[in-house]
Amino acid sequence: MIWAFAVAAAAILYLALRFRRFQSWVEPALTIVVAIGLAAALLIWFVEERAPSGEVVVQDTAAPALSADNVELSETEAIVGQTKTSFRVTGRITNKGTVPMQSFRLDVVLSDCPNGTCREVGRDDALIVLRVLPGESQAFSTFAVFPGSDITPVTAPEWDFGVRDVRAYGR
């Protein structure tokens, strides 16, 4: 079908080059051919989009196979990065579940606690994509950024790490 519009456009251009009287009709004729082609393409697109595929889609509403209770954080630490507001966070994650883990979200909270009185400096989270088989553990590394922590310097940092949005591999 596209070839028909291409042939029509080529014929119009040929006639315009060959015959002087036809040149005044070239622009309106090409505009009409292009408009009909676009309308046909949109019609085909909408018809194909709504056509049933014949496949029945069943949504998996089962509970996730892994949760934050099935993983354990250990050896977590934060080291000052290249800037005063960024920190390299490293640690190990252990999969206590029965299925492989694909990813998790690490929550990081930085507090300043001089003389036992704490104030929260900031929060950050990072998506860690790491495949961990059941019963195994792996090291991870990411960065956490706390804008504004350079304005009021942290003298006694306290860190709180948490895990959420644990995803099983293949789900």
Tab-separated table of C-alpha atoms in Angstrom:
chain	number	residue	atom	x	y	z
A	1	MET	CA	0.000	0.000	0.000
A	2	ILE	CA	2.894	2.340	0.734
A	3	TRP	CA	4.230	1.612	-2.755
A	4	ALA	CA	1.044	2.995	-4.271
A	5	PHE	CA	1.568	6.360	-2.578
A	6	ALA	CA	5.263	6.400	-3.538
A	7	VAL	CA	4.374	5.678	-7.183
A	8	ALA	CA	1.717	8.412	-7.143
A	9	ALA	CA	4.184	10.928	-5.700
A	10	ALA	CA	6.856	9.946	-8.249
A	11	ALA	CA	4.331	10.272	-11.100
A	12	ILE	CA	3.317	13.746	-9.923
A	13	LEU	CA	6.941	14.864	-9.735
A	14	TYR	CA	7.664	13.439	-13.205
A	15	LEU	CA	4.681	15.220	-14.724
A	16	ALA	CA	5.745	18.493	-13.059
A	17	LEU	CA	9.223	18.238	-14.566
A	18	ARG	CA	7.960	17.194	-18.003
A	19	PHE	CA	5.053	19.631	-18.480
A	20	ARG	CA	5.157	23.304	-17.461
A	21	ARG	CA	1.386	23.648	-17.066
A	22	PHE	CA	1.317	20.841	-14.516
A	23	GLN	CA	3.790	22.621	-12.165
A	24	SER	CA	1.051	24.746	-10.612
A	25	TRP	CA	-0.764	21.551	-9.525
A	26	VAL	CA	2.252	19.815	-7.953
A	27	GLU	CA	2.018	21.210	-4.428
A	28	PRO	CA	-1.736	20.614	-3.939
A	29	ALA	CA	-1.540	17.156	-5.521
A	30	LEU	CA	1.414	16.053	-3.347
A	31	THR	CA	-0.297	17.470	-0.248
A	32	ILE	CA	-3.413	15.400	-0.975
A	33	VAL	CA	-1.381	12.225	-1.613
A	34	VAL	CA	0.580	12.662	1.643
A	35	ALA	CA	-2.615	13.383	3.621
A	36	ILE	CA	-4.317	10.258	2.281
A	37	GLY	CA	-1.191	8.220	3.074
A	38	LEU	CA	-1.032	9.488	6.666
A	39	ALA	CA	-4.749	8.873	7.197
A	40	ALA	CA	-4.385	5.319	5.880
A	41	ALA	CA	-1.359	4.673	8.107
A	42	LEU	CA	-3.194	5.940	11.205
A	43	LEU	CA	-6.249	3.832	10.365
A	44	ILE	CA	-4.132	0.696	9.954
A	45	TRP	CA	-2.266	1.438	13.182
A	46	PHE	CA	-5.468	1.825	15.220
A	47	VAL	CA	-7.094	-1.261	13.705
A	48	GLU	CA	-4.050	-3.477	14.363
A	49	GLU	CA	-3.676	-2.126	17.905
A	50	ARG	CA	-7.215	-3.118	18.874
A	51	ALA	CA	-7.259	-6.498	17.164
A	52	PRO	CA	-7.409	-9.390	19.653
A	53	SER	CA	-4.227	-11.422	19.677
A	54	GLY	CA	-5.907	-14.699	20.593
A	55	GLU	CA	-3.741	-15.091	23.691
A	56	VAL	CA	-5.251	-15.012	27.141
A	57	VAL	CA	-3.241	-12.828	29.511
A	58	VAL	CA	-3.236	-14.047	33.090
A	59	GLN	CA	-1.763	-11.728	35.681
A	60	ASP	CA	0.353	-13.281	38.381
A	61	THR	CA	-1.201	-12.061	41.623
A	62	ALA	CA	0.821	-14.363	43.855
A	63	ALA	CA	2.657	-12.812	46.764
A	64	PRO	CA	6.299	-11.968	46.113
A	65	ALA	CA	8.654	-14.823	46.910
A	66	LEU	CA	11.117	-12.539	48.699
A	67	SER	CA	10.636	-9.816	51.271
A	68	ALA	CA	12.888	-7.641	53.394
A	69	ASP	CA	12.645	-10.343	56.097
A	70	ASN	CA	14.366	-12.824	53.734
A	71	VAL	CA	17.553	-10.772	53.380
A	72	GLU	CA	20.169	-9.626	55.856
A	73	LEU	CA	22.578	-6.694	55.669
A	74	SER	CA	26.019	-7.012	57.233
A	75	GLU	CA	29.400	-5.293	57.200
A	76	THR	CA	27.814	-2.010	56.076
A	77	GLU	CA	29.927	1.102	56.247
A	78	ALA	CA	30.032	4.542	54.676
A	79	ILE	CA	33.236	6.322	53.657
A	80	VAL	CA	33.468	9.935	52.517
A	81	GLY	CA	33.507	10.153	48.716
A	82	GLN	CA	35.111	12.662	46.380
A	83	THR	CA	32.873	15.465	47.587
A	84	LYS	CA	31.916	16.301	51.172
A	85	THR	CA	28.263	15.461	50.473
A	86	SER	CA	28.747	12.002	48.919
A	87	PHE	CA	29.590	8.751	50.674
A	88	ARG	CA	30.556	5.337	49.310
A	89	VAL	CA	28.367	2.743	51.006
A	90	THR	CA	29.609	-0.857	51.023
A	91	GLY	CA	28.366	-4.015	52.660
A	92	ARG	CA	27.161	-7.567	52.186
A	93	ILE	CA	23.650	-8.838	51.492
A	94	THR	CA	22.621	-12.383	52.387
A	95	ASN	CA	19.666	-14.120	50.727
A	96	LYS	CA	17.863	-16.226	53.328
A	97	GLY	CA	14.971	-16.982	50.967
A	98	THR	CA	14.318	-19.979	48.725
A	99	VAL	CA	14.542	-18.202	45.357
A	100	PRO	CA	17.319	-16.118	43.753
A	101	MET	CA	17.250	-12.398	44.496
A	102	GLN	CA	17.509	-9.923	41.609
A	103	SER	CA	17.554	-6.503	43.298
A	104	PHE	CA	16.759	-4.532	46.415
A	105	ARG	CA	16.517	-0.919	47.487
A	106	LEU	CA	18.958	0.241	50.170
A	107	ASP	CA	17.784	3.034	52.463
A	108	VAL	CA	20.517	5.149	54.071
A	109	VAL	CA	19.947	7.647	56.887
A	110	LEU	CA	22.748	9.917	58.106
A	111	SER	CA	22.450	11.514	61.547
A	112	ASP	CA	24.822	13.752	63.453
A	113	CYS	CA	25.015	12.679	67.112
A	114	PRO	CA	27.460	14.807	69.140
A	115	ASN	CA	27.128	14.279	72.921
A	116	GLY	CA	24.348	11.710	72.420
A	117	THR	CA	21.898	14.214	70.900
A	118	CYS	CA	21.053	13.230	67.333
A	119	ARG	CA	19.728	15.289	64.445
A	120	GLU	CA	18.939	13.783	61.075
A	121	VAL	CA	21.160	15.194	58.328
A	122	GLY	CA	19.516	13.449	55.400
A	123	ARG	CA	18.131	10.351	53.725
A	124	ASP	CA	18.992	8.656	50.462
A	125	ASP	CA	18.177	5.375	48.801
A	126	ALA	CA	19.778	3.362	46.017
A	127	LEU	CA	18.583	0.554	43.783
A	128	ILE	CA	21.094	-2.290	43.965
A	129	VAL	CA	20.837	-4.782	41.106
A	130	LEU	CA	22.638	-7.887	42.314
A	131	ARG	CA	21.790	-11.540	41.738
A	132	VAL	CA	22.167	-13.486	44.964
A	133	LEU	CA	21.325	-17.186	45.068
A	134	PRO	CA	19.449	-18.674	48.050
A	135	GLY	CA	21.683	-19.153	51.074
A	136	GLU	CA	24.520	-17.070	49.611
A	137	SER	CA	25.792	-13.564	50.236
A	138	GLN	CA	27.478	-10.991	48.016
A	139	ALA	CA	29.234	-7.691	48.495
A	140	PHE	CA	27.665	-4.502	47.159
A	141	SER	CA	28.789	-0.930	46.736
A	142	THR	CA	26.896	2.262	45.935
A	143	PHE	CA	26.911	5.976	46.643
A	144	ALA	CA	24.665	8.028	48.913
A	145	VAL	CA	24.444	11.804	48.569
A	146	PHE	CA	23.301	14.204	51.282
A	147	PRO	CA	22.968	17.727	49.856
A	148	GLY	CA	23.460	20.422	52.466
A	149	SER	CA	25.615	18.281	54.738
A	150	ASP	CA	28.579	20.474	53.843
A	151	ILE	CA	26.838	23.611	55.187
A	152	THR	CA	26.603	22.246	58.724
A	153	PRO	CA	29.457	19.738	59.049
A	154	VAL	CA	28.772	16.341	60.582
A	155	THR	CA	30.962	15.837	63.653
A	156	ALA	CA	29.708	12.471	64.975
A	157	PRO	CA	28.042	10.538	62.114
A	158	GLU	CA	25.579	7.776	62.903
A	159	TRP	CA	24.339	5.576	60.059
A	160	ASP	CA	21.119	3.624	59.696
A	161	PHE	CA	20.768	1.161	56.800
A	162	GLY	CA	17.581	-0.592	55.720
A	163	VAL	CA	16.347	-2.870	52.949
A	164	ARG	CA	13.051	-2.674	51.048
A	165	ASP	CA	11.562	-3.600	47.653
A	166	VAL	CA	13.368	-6.927	47.437
A	167	ARG	CA	12.690	-8.568	44.065
A	168	ALA	CA	13.089	-12.211	43.202
A	169	TYR	CA	14.890	-13.148	39.984
A	170	GLY	CA	12.497	-13.687	37.102
A	171	ARG	CA	9.509	-11.823	38.620
